């Protein structure tokens, strides 16, 4: 009889995941990249904030003292971002080290003013909002990517994005301008 109960519990867990729909990547333990916003609202705790803007929706959660942003386009989650405050070089470096270990080398997409040729000047430029650091990982054969950024607005942020959905929502926003 205990084996039957165990089998039933196992089935319930598998069935619940199957009913939840496509989850391309589980992010930060509870957010389903590629899943639907409806699923997210059913399966996760209630968000601290919710915003709906035509085809774009956003949920904001508080998890372990950090803010998590779940962004959807036409109801499908295309981006999950964790914001680390305060944004420091130490936080950025630690996250970068973990991501390099997990995903390998990154693409660098930094932007700084011409005067910011040294690290100290680059950090000052970030704090003034004149520059930013963006490192991107594109694991082979995956429909998603990872971005680690350090900006004045978002401090240090770790984002997981669905490539196709991100491109679609970006094109839709640009068409609406």
CSV table of C-alpha atoms in Angstrom, one decimal, residues 24-171:
chain,number,residue,atom,x,y,z
A,24,UNK,CA,11.4,26.0,-21.6
A,25,UNK,CA,13.5,26.8,-18.6
A,26,UNK,CA,12.7,27.0,-14.8
A,27,UNK,CA,14.2,30.3,-13.6
A,28,UNK,CA,15.0,31.1,-9.9
A,29,UNK,CA,13.2,28.0,-8.7
A,30,UNK,CA,9.6,29.0,-9.5
A,31,UNK,CA,9.3,31.1,-12.7
A,32,UNK,CA,8.6,29.3,-16.0
A,33,UNK,CA,10.3,30.9,-19.0
A,34,UNK,CA,8.2,30.2,-22.0
A,35,UNK,CA,5.1,29.3,-19.9
A,36,UNK,CA,2.0,31.4,-19.7
A,37,UNK,CA,1.2,34.2,-17.3
A,38,UNK,CA,-2.0,32.4,-16.4
A,39,UNK,CA,0.1,29.3,-15.2
A,40,UNK,CA,2.4,31.6,-13.3
A,41,UNK,CA,-0.5,33.2,-11.4
A,42,UNK,CA,-1.9,29.8,-10.6
A,43,UNK,CA,1.3,28.1,-9.5
A,44,UNK,CA,3.2,30.8,-7.7
A,45,UNK,CA,2.4,33.1,-4.8
A,46,UNK,CA,0.5,36.3,-5.5
A,47,UNK,CA,2.8,39.0,-7.0
A,48,UNK,CA,3.5,42.2,-5.1
A,49,UNK,CA,2.5,44.2,-8.3
A,50,UNK,CA,0.8,43.5,-11.6
A,51,UNK,CA,0.8,45.6,-14.7
A,52,UNK,CA,-1.2,45.0,-18.0
A,53,UNK,CA,-0.5,47.1,-21.1
A,54,UNK,CA,-2.2,45.8,-24.2
A,55,UNK,CA,-0.2,42.7,-25.2
A,56,UNK,CA,2.5,43.3,-22.6
A,57,UNK,CA,2.0,42.1,-19.0
A,58,UNK,CA,4.3,42.2,-16.0
A,59,UNK,CA,4.4,40.6,-12.5
A,60,UNK,CA,6.7,41.8,-9.8
A,61,UNK,CA,7.6,39.4,-6.9
A,62,UNK,CA,9.7,39.8,-3.8
A,63,UNK,CA,11.9,36.7,-3.2
A,64,UNK,CA,14.6,36.4,-0.6
A,65,UNK,CA,14.9,40.2,-0.3
A,66,UNK,CA,15.3,40.7,-4.1
A,67,UNK,CA,12.8,41.8,-6.7
A,68,UNK,CA,11.9,39.4,-9.5
A,69,UNK,CA,10.2,40.7,-12.7
A,70,UNK,CA,8.2,38.3,-14.8
A,71,UNK,CA,7.4,39.9,-18.2
A,72,UNK,CA,5.0,38.4,-20.8
A,73,UNK,CA,4.0,39.2,-24.3
A,74,UNK,CA,0.5,38.1,-25.4
A,75,UNK,CA,0.3,36.0,-22.2
A,76,UNK,CA,3.6,34.1,-22.7
A,77,UNK,CA,6.5,34.7,-20.4
A,78,UNK,CA,9.5,35.9,-22.4
A,79,UNK,CA,11.7,37.4,-19.7
A,80,UNK,CA,12.4,36.8,-16.0
A,81,UNK,CA,14.7,39.3,-14.2
A,82,UNK,CA,16.2,39.3,-10.7
A,83,UNK,CA,17.4,42.6,-9.5
A,84,UNK,CA,20.2,42.7,-6.9
A,85,UNK,CA,20.5,45.9,-4.8
A,86,UNK,CA,22.7,47.6,-4.2
A,87,UNK,CA,24.4,47.1,-7.4
A,88,UNK,CA,28.1,46.6,-6.7
A,89,UNK,CA,31.1,45.4,-8.5
A,90,UNK,CA,31.4,42.5,-6.0
A,91,UNK,CA,27.8,41.3,-6.7
A,92,UNK,CA,28.4,41.6,-10.5
A,93,UNK,CA,31.7,39.7,-10.3
A,94,UNK,CA,30.2,36.9,-8.2
A,95,UNK,CA,27.3,36.4,-10.5
A,96,UNK,CA,29.6,36.6,-13.6
A,97,UNK,CA,31.8,33.9,-12.1
A,98,UNK,CA,28.9,31.6,-11.5
A,99,UNK,CA,27.5,32.1,-15.0
A,100,UNK,CA,30.9,31.6,-16.6
A,101,UNK,CA,31.2,28.3,-14.7
A,102,UNK,CA,27.7,27.2,-15.8
A,103,UNK,CA,27.5,28.6,-19.4
A,104,UNK,CA,31.1,29.3,-20.4
A,105,UNK,CA,32.4,32.5,-22.1
A,106,UNK,CA,30.1,35.5,-22.6
A,107,UNK,CA,29.6,38.1,-25.3
A,108,UNK,CA,30.4,41.6,-24.0
A,109,UNK,CA,27.9,44.4,-24.9
A,110,UNK,CA,29.2,47.2,-22.7
A,111,UNK,CA,28.8,50.9,-23.4
A,112,UNK,CA,30.8,53.6,-21.8
A,113,UNK,CA,31.7,57.2,-22.7
A,114,UNK,CA,35.1,57.8,-24.3
A,115,UNK,CA,36.6,59.1,-21.1
A,116,UNK,CA,35.8,55.9,-19.1
A,117,UNK,CA,38.9,53.9,-20.2
A,118,UNK,CA,39.7,52.5,-16.8
A,119,UNK,CA,37.6,50.4,-14.4
A,120,UNK,CA,37.2,53.2,-11.8
A,121,UNK,CA,36.0,55.6,-14.4
A,122,UNK,CA,33.6,52.9,-15.8
A,123,UNK,CA,32.1,52.3,-12.4
A,124,UNK,CA,31.6,56.1,-12.0
A,125,UNK,CA,30.0,56.2,-15.4
A,126,UNK,CA,27.5,53.5,-14.4
A,127,UNK,CA,26.6,55.3,-11.2
A,128,UNK,CA,26.0,58.5,-13.2
A,129,UNK,CA,23.9,56.7,-15.7
A,130,UNK,CA,26.3,57.4,-18.5
A,131,UNK,CA,27.4,53.8,-19.1
A,132,UNK,CA,26.5,50.2,-18.5
A,133,UNK,CA,27.9,46.6,-18.5
A,134,UNK,CA,26.0,43.9,-20.3
A,135,UNK,CA,27.3,40.3,-20.6
A,136,UNK,CA,25.3,37.8,-22.6
A,137,UNK,CA,25.4,34.0,-22.7
A,138,UNK,CA,23.7,32.1,-25.6
A,139,UNK,CA,23.9,28.4,-24.7
A,140,UNK,CA,24.0,26.3,-27.9
A,141,UNK,CA,20.8,24.6,-29.0
A,142,UNK,CA,18.6,26.6,-26.6
A,143,UNK,CA,15.8,29.0,-27.4
A,144,UNK,CA,16.8,31.3,-24.5
A,145,UNK,CA,19.7,33.4,-23.4
A,146,UNK,CA,21.1,34.9,-20.2
A,147,UNK,CA,22.0,38.5,-19.6
A,148,UNK,CA,23.9,39.9,-16.7
A,149,UNK,CA,23.9,43.7,-16.5
A,150,UNK,CA,24.9,46.5,-14.3
A,151,UNK,CA,23.2,49.9,-14.8
A,152,UNK,CA,22.2,52.9,-12.8
A,153,UNK,CA,18.4,52.1,-13.2
A,154,UNK,CA,18.4,48.4,-12.4
A,155,UNK,CA,21.6,48.0,-10.4
A,156,UNK,CA,22.8,44.5,-11.0
A,157,UNK,CA,20.3,42.4,-12.9
A,158,UNK,CA,20.3,38.8,-14.0
A,159,UNK,CA,17.8,38.1,-16.8
A,160,UNK,CA,16.7,35.0,-18.7
A,161,UNK,CA,15.0,35.7,-22.0
A,162,UNK,CA,13.2,33.7,-24.7
A,163,UNK,CA,14.9,34.7,-27.9
A,164,UNK,CA,12.0,34.6,-30.4
A,165,UNK,CA,9.4,36.1,-28.0
A,166,UNK,CA,11.8,38.9,-27.0
A,167,UNK,CA,12.3,39.8,-30.6
A,168,UNK,CA,8.5,39.7,-31.3
A,169,UNK,CA,7.7,41.9,-28.3
A,170,UNK,CA,10.5,44.3,-29.2
A,171,UNK,CA,9.2,44.6,-32.8
